Amino acid sequence: MKNREIAKLFEKMADMLEFKGENVFKINAYRKAARVIGDLSQDIDKLNREGTLRDIPGVGEGIAKKIKEYLETGQISKYEGVRKGVPDDLLAMMTIPGMGPKTVALVHKTLGISSIAELEEAVEKGRLRDLPGMGVKKEENILRGIALLRQSGERIALGVAIPILDEIVAEFKRRAKVQKILPAGSLRRMKETIGDIDILVTGHDGRKIIKAFTELPQVQEILAAGDTKGSIIVPGGLQIDLRVVPRASYGAALQYFTGSKAHNIHLREIAKTKGMKISEYGIFRGDRKIGGRKEEEIYTELGLAWIPPEMREDRGEIALAAQGKLPRLVEEKDIRGDLHVHSNWSDGSATIEQIALAARKRGYQYVAICDHSQSLKFAGGLSERRLLEQMEEIRRLNEKFSGIVVLAGTEVDIKTDGSLDYPDKLLEKLDVVVASIHSGFKQPEEKITARLLSALDNPHVDIIAHPTGRLISSRPPYLVSLEEVFAKAAETGTALEINAYYDRLDLNDTHCKRAAEMGAKLSIGTDAHHTDQLWMMRLGVAVARRGWLEKADLLNTWSVQRFRRFLSGH
DNA sequence: GCCGTTTTCGGCCCGACTGTTTTCAGTCG
């Protein structure tokens, strides 16, 4: 899929045109096209061949032509032309907080500055302060911006941010008198990575509330502490902002700070056509406020159904909300079992018994033990004999326990030649067979796709685990034709996993949406190696919700009886 | 550059903050 490649190209195009002082609406048009293409669940190459590029919202005649040109020749002549006049170093300067295109253009034109290092030197010599619109304070801000850019961390994984937030909210509630408290921003939307966290509260004494916030034991650094906004850094470099808002505009503020930006812009455009206006203070008709205490009011006044935060990415959810056709998203309480857990028989650390008890405590009906297979020596993969022993142990435990069914499973390795790491005769004996790739990540796309297709064709394989192999913090996905994988999964009735482990989330939101659209079934497994990782089911459910999945799309919302029927029929 | 139950031309989200101004430009979220 070249979607991301093309999205990045248009994003850079927008940056370059911005520097050149082009019309801002044209720049925004490129930005919008870049975002929509990057979010697209279908292969853009396929859309081009079908001649439906212009059905993509934000893609008109000009951009469609450029996409076509890129897909056919590997480059876009206009892009190459613009690029000659705008070195990458100049674009890098625009990433300094406080430095926008205008300021970069100014220092470049008047002082010939074309890199961050040169800029820093010029500021230190006081060469900027005499330029029009500049001053000593601006110079100081630029230096601060450069320092900020250098120390600013990467976005962190959702599964890392959530425990930090939970701990802070719990401690904060003990110390401050607040009425309502909710996180907003990308964390409320459960995006797979988080830049910073915004928390919204209502309460009486703003200053006191902010004071309590900045005195939390987790605080490493205080960035701001006013009457309505406090900003701290906690260990790990994560920034957390707390905003105190009046009750009367709590809903509007929550809606506003939850975003996404694209979703909010789209809502405001609709408001405008209806003679209304939305801000973080409320929704207005003329000067009259017609709502804002509750978040729902913003949507209902616009004639829309309330949209779950996970869907607010401007990927078509607003049109569905207008027609009253939003999906009924799956919820965590719908989940009946975890279909991917490792025990201490391979590289996990809990006994099967501990896992069974923990799963029962979570209210599950079943849990699948899926330890690694024999060739994965470094992960303690089970020999055929050990796997048979484990099946015997699971049988014994099932006799002992009530209220939870332990399923005998495996995470069988799909070897580099596409064969499975256990013979069919053994796989046949298991309740659940999960298959996945752990080696040969660098193989060409056709090879890896073929490996997955042959695993999908094996009648004993029930689920393909982490289908793209990516690790959020450290490893890009291997090259694979997901369209072929999804089509084959739909054909064979094999499920595709949403791996809920915090560093995987694989399939991701747009992938699982596409897979479901193509008729494939999905399942969520935590890949937990510890009983205290079972909570990550919440992350998997979030991915499913961001992929618009309903209860019926996921195997592990089924009762144990129905799930067993699926397994035996498969 | 995109888009159309107000428009095929003339629009294109909204408000706050900062630092520089003497009424506003630039930047941010």
XYZ file of N, CA and C in Angstrom, chain A residues 154-360:
621
model
N 9.224 11.478 22.222
C 8.333 10.943 21.214
C 6.939 10.783 21.826
N 5.978 10.522 20.985
C 4.664 10.163 21.507
C 4.797 8.829 22.230
N 4.022 8.645 23.278
C 4.140 7.378 23.990
C 2.926 6.493 23.715
N 3.124 5.181 23.896
C 2.056 4.235 23.601
C 0.889 4.439 24.569
N -0.317 4.270 24.026
C -1.537 4.402 24.826
C -1.468 3.550 26.093
N -0.970 2.315 25.930
C -0.924 1.386 27.049
C 0.081 1.787 28.122
N 0.981 2.701 27.801
C 1.902 3.240 28.810
C 1.240 4.440 29.492
N 0.524 5.234 28.698
C -0.086 6.458 29.232
C -1.235 6.154 30.191
N -2.021 5.132 29.894
C -3.227 4.865 30.688
C -2.921 4.577 32.165
N -1.978 3.680 32.471
C -1.692 3.443 33.892
C -1.171 4.697 34.604
N -0.387 5.503 33.901
C 0.110 6.755 34.492
C -1.063 7.666 34.819
N -1.967 7.800 33.860
C -3.126 8.657 34.057
C -3.996 8.147 35.204
N -4.271 6.848 35.221
C -5.142 6.278 36.251
C -4.595 6.579 37.641
N -3.286 6.438 37.778
C -2.653 6.674 39.071
C -2.777 8.149 39.473
N -2.564 9.030 38.497
C -2.619 10.461 38.787
C -4.034 10.900 39.137
N -5.010 10.391 38.395
C -6.398 10.770 38.666
C -6.813 10.295 40.059
N -6.412 9.070 40.411
C -6.781 8.533 41.724
C -6.186 9.386 42.841
N -4.905 9.715 42.713
C -4.228 10.508 43.737
C -4.817 11.926 43.801
N -5.095 12.488 42.643
C -5.621 13.856 42.561
C -6.998 13.949 43.210
N -7.819 12.931 42.980
C -9.170 12.924 43.558
C -9.121 12.926 45.081
N -8.087 12.269 45.636
C -7.935 12.250 47.096
C -7.588 13.629 47.640
N -6.917 14.436 46.815
C -6.373 15.697 47.313
C -7.183 16.929 46.970
N -8.038 16.855 45.956
C -8.729 18.070 45.523
C -10.231 17.833 45.450
N -10.992 18.908 45.690
C -12.446 18.789 45.610
C -12.883 19.146 44.199
N -13.150 18.138 43.405
C -13.622 18.405 42.047
C -14.925 17.651 41.835
N -15.760 18.217 40.962
C -17.047 17.566 40.696
C -16.902 16.531 39.596
N -16.603 16.992 38.404
C -16.438 16.062 37.292
C -14.972 16.013 36.920
N -14.519 14.869 36.479
C -13.131 14.770 36.005
C -13.069 13.722 34.900
N -12.528 14.119 33.766
C -12.435 13.209 32.619
C -11.229 13.593 31.761
N -10.479 12.607 31.283
C -9.431 12.930 30.320
C -10.058 13.265 28.974
N -9.427 14.167 28.221
C -9.909 14.496 26.878
C -8.816 14.100 25.885
N -8.790 14.762 24.751
C -7.695 14.567 23.792
C -7.601 13.165 23.219
N -6.402 12.864 22.699
C -6.223 11.587 21.999
C -6.354 10.403 22.949
N -6.146 10.632 24.246
C -6.318 9.522 25.188
C -7.797 9.139 25.300
N -8.674 10.130 25.315
C -10.105 9.786 25.363
C -10.524 9.113 24.061
N -9.902 9.496 22.972
C -10.188 8.838 21.688
C -9.475 7.501 21.587
N -8.632 7.190 22.572
C -7.891 5.931 22.641
C -7.010 5.696 21.413
N -6.399 6.761 20.952
C -5.459 6.647 19.850
C -4.260 5.813 20.275
N -3.602 5.130 19.370
C -2.568 4.168 19.778
C -1.333 4.826 20.380
N -1.081 6.095 20.053
C -0.021 6.825 20.745
C -0.557 8.171 21.216
N 0.075 8.690 22.268
C -0.408 9.896 22.938
C 0.723 10.912 22.991
N 0.439 12.163 22.628
C 1.447 13.221 22.731
C 1.490 13.790 24.139
N 0.368 14.342 24.599
C 0.267 14.753 25.992
C -1.160 14.474 26.446
N -1.404 14.628 27.735
C -2.722 14.308 28.273
C -3.409 15.572 28.752
N -4.658 15.752 28.345
C -5.490 16.849 28.831
C -6.532 16.279 29.767
N -6.607 16.826 30.978
C -7.663 16.394 31.896
C -8.574 17.581 32.155
N -9.878 17.332 32.119
C -10.862 18.386 32.326
C -11.567 18.166 33.655
N -11.680 19.220 34.464
C -12.445 19.085 35.700
C -13.367 20.293 35.876
N -14.424 20.112 36.664
C -15.214 21.247 37.117
C -15.082 21.312 38.632
N -15.103 22.511 39.160
C -14.970 22.690 40.601
C -15.082 24.166 40.909
N -15.061 24.505 42.207
C -15.327 25.901 42.574
C -14.086 26.773 42.573
N -13.065 26.317 43.268
C -11.892 27.169 43.426
C -10.769 26.717 42.498
N -10.717 27.348 41.321
C -9.760 26.940 40.302
C -8.324 26.958 40.788
N -7.960 28.031 41.462
C -6.571 28.183 41.902
C -6.166 27.056 42.855
N -7.090 26.747 43.764
C -6.827 25.695 44.750
C -6.691 24.332 44.067
N -7.564 24.108 43.079
C -7.548 22.831 42.357
C -6.226 22.680 41.608
N -5.816 23.746 40.942
C -4.565 23.698 40.189
C -3.385 23.500 41.143
N -3.466 24.135 42.312
C -2.387 24.003 43.289
C -2.241 22.537 43.712
N -3.375 21.906 43.994
C -3.347 20.496 44.389
C -2.738 19.641 43.271
N -3.048 20.015 42.048
C -2.543 19.270 40.889
C -1.027 19.390 40.779
N -0.530 20.607 40.942
C 0.916 20.801 40.767
C 1.713 20.294 41.983
N 0.986 19.948 43.062
C 1.684 19.402 44.235
C 1.610 17.881 44.317
N 1.123 17.247 43.266
C 1.062 15.777 43.239
C 2.468 15.194 43.376
N 2.582 14.038 44.026
C 3.911 13.448 44.217
C 4.594 13.061 42.897
N 3.797 12.858 41.840
C 4.382 12.433 40.561
C 5.027 13.585 39.795
N 4.816 14.818 40.256
C 5.274 15.972 39.481
C 6.801 16.042 39.432
N 7.315 16.160 38.224
C 8.754 16.307 38.049
C 9.098 17.758 37.760
N 8.171 18.415 37.037
C 8.403 19.802 36.668
C 7.052 20.484 36.486
N 6.947 21.735 36.920
C 5.709 22.495 36.720
C 5.930 23.485 35.585
N 5.116 23.390 34.545
C 5.281 24.289 33.402
C 4.396 25.518 33.519
N 3.232 25.360 34.137
C 2.310 26.476 34.281
C 1.369 26.185 35.436
N 0.949 27.228 36.143
C 0.007 27.063 37.245
C -0.800 28.340 37.404
N -1.941 28.433 36.716
C -2.783 29.624 36.799
C -4.102 29.299 37.475
N -5.156 30.069 37.141
C -6.469 29.851 37.745
C -7.279 28.784 37.028
N -7.020 28.634 35.740
C -7.831 27.691 34.978
C -7.008 26.589 34.336
N -5.680 26.758 34.297
C -4.882 25.748 33.630
C -3.588 25.485 34.388
N -3.303 24.215 34.604
C -2.040 23.809 35.200
C -1.386 22.809 34.281
N -0.060 22.810 34.262
C 0.641 21.959 33.320
C 1.873 21.382 33.993
N 1.979 20.041 34.010
C 3.114 19.404 34.684
C 3.798 18.393 33.770
N 5.032 18.065 34.156
C 5.735 16.964 33.489
C 5.911 15.872 34.539
N 5.580 14.616 34.158
C 5.779 13.495 35.071
C 6.932 12.642 34.554
N 7.487 11.765 35.407
C 8.622 10.955 34.964
C 8.320 10.241 33.644
N 9.304 10.190 32.777
C 9.086 9.641 31.450
C 8.872 10.765 30.446
N 8.778 12.026 30.959
C 8.680 13.172 30.061
C 7.279 13.473 29.573
N 6.295 12.756 30.102
C 4.922 12.968 29.659
C 4.360 14.257 30.256
N 3.775 15.100 29.400
C 3.166 16.344 29.871
C 1.687 16.145 30.139
N 1.216 16.635 31.280
C -0.199 16.527 31.615
C -0.752 17.911 31.922
N -1.803 18.291 31.198
C -2.458 19.579 31.415
C -3.775 19.350 32.133
N -4.038 20.176 33.125
C -5.328 20.125 33.797
C -6.052 21.436 33.520
N -7.307 21.336 33.114
C -8.086 22.541 32.858
C -9.332 22.539 33.724
N -9.550 23.662 34.410
C -10.760 23.811 35.209
C -11.751 24.616 34.390
N -12.919 24.042 34.143
C -13.906 24.745 33.311
C -15.214 24.886 34.087
N -15.990 25.939 33.770
C -17.278 26.111 34.440
C -18.242 24.985 34.083
N -19.110 24.638 35.011
C -20.059 23.544 34.744
C -20.904 23.813 33.516
N -21.273 25.090 33.332
C -22.191 25.426 32.245
C -21.586 25.159 30.871
N -20.258 25.080 30.788
C -19.666 24.818 29.473
C -18.818 23.537 29.492
N -19.038 22.700 30.507
C -18.238 21.472 30.620
C -18.362 20.591 29.377
N -19.591 20.416 28.911
C -19.811 19.547 27.751
C -19.126 20.080 26.502
N -19.247 21.385 26.305
C -18.629 21.990 25.122
C -17.113 21.898 25.212
N -16.578 22.120 26.419
C -15.129 22.047 26.589
C -14.644 20.612 26.363
N -15.387 19.654 26.886
C -15.015 18.243 26.709
C -15.011 17.883 25.227
N -16.051 18.325 24.535
C -16.141 18.057 23.100
C -14.956 18.699 22.377
N -14.695 19.944 22.726
C -13.636 20.695 22.054
C -12.268 20.066 22.298
N -11.972 19.742 23.564
C -10.640 19.239 23.873
C -10.455 17.765 23.504
N -11.546 17.080 23.227
C -11.416 15.682 22.810
C -10.980 15.584 21.353
N -11.417 16.535 20.537
C -11.025 16.495 19.127
C -11.690 15.327 18.403
N -11.071 14.766 17.352
C -9.829 15.294 16.806
C -10.049 16.668 16.166
N -8.999 17.287 15.829
C -9.066 18.589 15.192
C -9.913 18.525 13.907
N -9.653 17.510 13.111
C -10.377 17.378 11.841
C -11.871 17.178 12.092
N -12.190 16.369 13.100
C -13.588 16.129 13.451
C -14.250 17.445 13.866
N -13.558 18.223 14.694
C -14.122 19.479 15.181
C -14.309 20.488 14.052
N -13.343 20.555 13.155
C -13.473 21.484 12.028
C -14.706 21.129 11.202
N -14.865 19.851 10.975
C -16.020 19.405 10.185
C -17.343 19.783 10.879
N -17.396 19.595 12.206
C -18.607 19.965 12.947
C -18.883 21.464 12.827
N -17.818 22.246 12.904
C -18.020 23.702 12.843
C -18.490 24.149 11.469
N -18.031 23.456 10.449
C -18.512 23.777 9.107
C -20.018 23.524 9.017
N -20.434 22.403 9.598
C -21.874 22.087 9.586
C -22.647 23.134 10.379
N -22.095 23.488 11.551
C -22.758 24.498 12.385
C -22.962 25.777 11.586
N -21.952 26.157 10.854
C -22.006 27.394 10.085
C -23.137 27.362 9.052
N -23.268 26.256 8.342
C -24.334 26.174 7.329
C -25.709 26.249 7.986
N -25.783 25.915 9.266
C -27.081 25.965 9.947
C -27.254 27.252 10.749
N -26.338 28.207 10.539
C -26.446 29.477 11.267
C -26.064 29.361 12.723
N -25.262 28.355 13.050
C -24.824 28.187 14.439
C -23.313 28.317 14.523
N -22.816 28.307 15.758
C -21.382 28.440 15.978
C -20.994 27.586 17.184
N -19.878 26.855 17.073
C -19.427 26.033 18.195
C -18.080 26.549 18.691
N -17.935 26.628 20.000
C -16.620 26.904 20.575
C -16.496 26.070 21.846
N -15.379 26.217 22.548
C -15.236 25.457 23.786
C -16.182 25.945 24.878
N -16.922 27.050 24.613
C -17.849 27.585 25.618
C -19.290 27.149 25.396
N -19.559 26.636 24.215
C -20.927 26.196 23.972
C -21.266 26.210 22.494
N -22.536 25.929 22.230
C -23.019 26.035 20.856
C -24.008 27.201 20.829
N -23.868 28.075 19.844
C -24.602 29.337 19.804
C -25.382 29.492 18.507
N -26.583 30.097 18.645
C -27.288 30.575 17.452
C -27.296 32.088 17.576
N -26.568 32.780 16.718
C -26.346 34.214 16.920
C -25.566 34.393 18.219
N -26.068 35.251 19.100
C -25.387 35.450 20.376
C -25.993 34.576 21.464
N -27.037 33.859 21.110
C -27.751 33.077 22.119
C -27.138 31.683 22.254
N -26.780 31.355 23.498
C -26.213 30.033 23.757
C -27.337 29.010 23.809
N -27.224 27.949 23.010
C -28.313 26.971 22.995
C -27.874 25.622 23.562
N -26.624 25.539 24.011
C -26.196 24.280 24.636
C -24.730 24.324 24.995
N -24.289 23.357 25.809
C -22.881 23.307 26.173
C -22.624 22.685 27.537
N -23.686 22.498 28.319
C -23.501 21.879 29.637
C -23.156 20.397 29.476
N -23.846 19.785 28.528
C -23.555 18.376 28.258
C -22.997 18.229 26.851
N -22.098 17.276 26.694
C -21.486 17.067 25.389
C -22.531 16.702 24.336
N -23.506 15.890 24.716
C -24.550 15.456 23.771
C -25.217 16.649 23.087
N -25.357 17.763 23.829
C -26.085 18.919 23.288
C -25.427 19.449 22.028
N -24.105 19.403 21.966
C -23.417 19.900 20.777
C -23.880 19.102 19.557
N -23.943 17.794 19.739
C -24.312 16.931 18.614
C -25.802 17.036 18.284
N -26.652 17.004 19.315
C -28.093 17.009 19.017
C -28.521 18.328 18.376
N -27.936 19.443 18.804
C -28.309 20.717 18.195
C -27.953 20.752 16.707
N -26.937 19.981 16.333
C -26.546 19.929 14.917
C -27.330 18.865 14.151
N -28.252 18.196 14.860
C -29.022 17.148 14.205
C -28.251 15.851 14.060
N -27.288 15.643 14.969
C -26.456 14.442 14.887
C -26.656 13.571 16.123
N -26.469 12.269 15.950
C -26.406 11.390 17.114
C -25.070 11.621 17.804
N -25.017 11.408 19.117
C -23.760 11.526 19.860
C -22.767 10.505 19.300
N -21.550 10.960 19.047
C -20.551 10.093 18.417
C -19.538 9.634 19.464
N -19.317 8.327 19.609
C -18.324 7.857 20.577
C -16.948 8.461 20.263
N -16.194 8.853 21.299
C -14.904 9.520 21.091
C -13.961 8.742 20.162
N -13.976 7.412 20.263
C -13.056 6.621 19.438
C -13.293 6.800 17.940
N -14.495 7.245 17.570
C -14.797 7.403 16.140
C -14.506 8.808 15.622
N -14.142 9.731 16.526
C -14.059 11.137 16.106
C -12.771 11.472 15.374
N -12.625 10.935 14.179
C -11.420 11.176 13.386
C -11.758 11.765 12.017
N -13.008 12.123 11.814
C -13.474 12.602 10.512
C -13.175 11.595 9.415
N -13.599 10.355 9.671
C -13.444 9.306 8.668
C -14.811 8.848 8.168
N -15.769 9.746 8.202
C -17.101 9.394 7.704
C -18.130 9.227 8.810
N -17.695 9.360 10.082
C -18.618 9.144 11.203
C -19.695 10.218 11.290
N -19.369 11.438 10.816
C -20.343 12.526 10.947
C -21.527 12.296 10.006
N -21.245 11.818 8.806
C -22.324 11.505 7.868
C -23.221 10.398 8.440
N -22.603 9.382 9.050
C -23.399 8.305 9.646
C -24.263 8.832 10.795
N -23.676 9.719 11.595
C -24.413 10.275 12.737
C -25.607 11.093 12.254
N -25.447 11.754 11.104
C -26.543 12.553 10.547
C -27.687 11.650 10.085
N -27.343 10.454 9.603
C -28.368 9.516 9.123
C -28.859 8.604 10.236
N -28.317 8.771 11.444
C -28.697 7.870 12.539
C -28.223 6.451 12.313
N -27.116 6.302 11.595
C -26.649 4.953 11.252
C -25.310 4.593 11.868
N -24.972 5.210 12.992
C -23.705 4.866 13.644
C -23.729 3.402 14.073
N -22.592 2.717 13.977
C -22.557 1.329 14.466
C -22.712 1.304 15.988
N -23.197 0.197 16.501
C -23.205 0.001 17.962
C -21.890 -0.635 18.337
N -20.948 0.178 18.746
C -19.585 -0.307 18.958
C -19.521 -1.356 20.062
N -18.635 -2.312 19.860
C -18.387 -3.339 20.883
C -17.912 -2.650 22.171
N -18.244 -3.245 23.315
C -17.787 -2.699 24.598
C -16.999 -3.768 25.342
N -16.217 -3.313 26.302
C -15.377 -4.276 27.018
C -16.225 -5.323 27.730
N -17.396 -4.921 28.173
C -18.238 -5.892 28.890
C -18.788 -6.976 27.960
N -18.691 -6.774 26.648
C -19.150 -7.797 25.703
C -18.163 -8.959 25.582
N -16.949 -8.755 26.058
C -15.890 -9.753 25.846
C -16.073 -10.943 26.785
N -16.093 -12.146 26.214
C -16.325 -13.360 27.002
C -15.051 -14.170 27.252
N -13.998 -13.822 26.552
C -12.787 -14.610 26.753
C -11.576 -13.980 26.093
N -10.402 -14.380 26.594
C -9.135 -13.907 26.030
C -8.557 -15.056 25.221
N -8.217 -14.803 23.949
C -7.837 -15.904 23.061
C -6.345 -15.961 22.777
N -5.543 -15.331 23.602
C -4.098 -15.394 23.373
C -3.369 -15.060 24.664
N -3.055 -16.087 25.456
C -2.345 -15.877 26.720
C -1.202 -16.891 26.833
N -0.050 -16.414 27.287
C 1.111 -17.298 27.482
C 1.253 -17.668 28.946
N 1.643 -18.911 29.213
C 1.836 -19.372 30.588
C 3.325 -19.602 30.833
N 3.651 -20.036 32.039
C 5.054 -20.312 32.352
C 5.564 -21.600 31.703
N 4.699 -22.252 30.903
C 5.200 -23.400 30.136
C 6.132 -22.922 29.027
N 5.869 -21.704 28.492
C 6.854 -21.130 27.553
C 7.421 -19.863 28.189
N 7.251 -18.709 27.585
C 7.923 -17.526 28.131
C 7.049 -16.642 29.019
N 5.870 -17.140 29.403
C 5.047 -16.380 30.344
C 5.515 -16.624 31.761
N 4.928 -15.896 32.731
C 5.397 -16.105 34.094
C 4.325 -16.626 35.042
N 3.079 -16.760 34.580
C 2.030 -17.269 35.461
C 1.752 -18.743 35.157
N 1.295 -19.461 36.177
C 0.878 -20.845 35.940
C -0.481 -20.818 35.237
N -0.821 -21.924 34.614
C -2.118 -21.997 33.934
C -3.244 -21.797 34.941
N -3.046 -22.324 36.133
C -4.060 -22.179 37.178
C -4.262 -20.698 37.544
N -3.168 -19.978 37.702
C -3.271 -18.540 38.024
C -3.997 -17.790 36.915
N -3.691 -18.168 35.678
C -4.338 -17.504 34.539
C -5.833 -17.780 34.548
N -6.192 -19.039 34.818
C -7.609 -19.411 34.825
C -8.356 -18.603 35.890
N -7.753 -18.506 37.078
C -8.414 -17.770 38.166
C -8.546 -16.290 37.833
N -7.484 -15.721 37.255
C -7.512 -14.296 36.902
C -8.553 -14.038 35.812
N -8.660 -14.964 34.873
C -9.631 -14.800 33.778
C -11.049 -14.888 34.334
N -11.259 -15.819 35.268
C -12.584 -15.950 35.864
C -12.944 -14.677 36.631
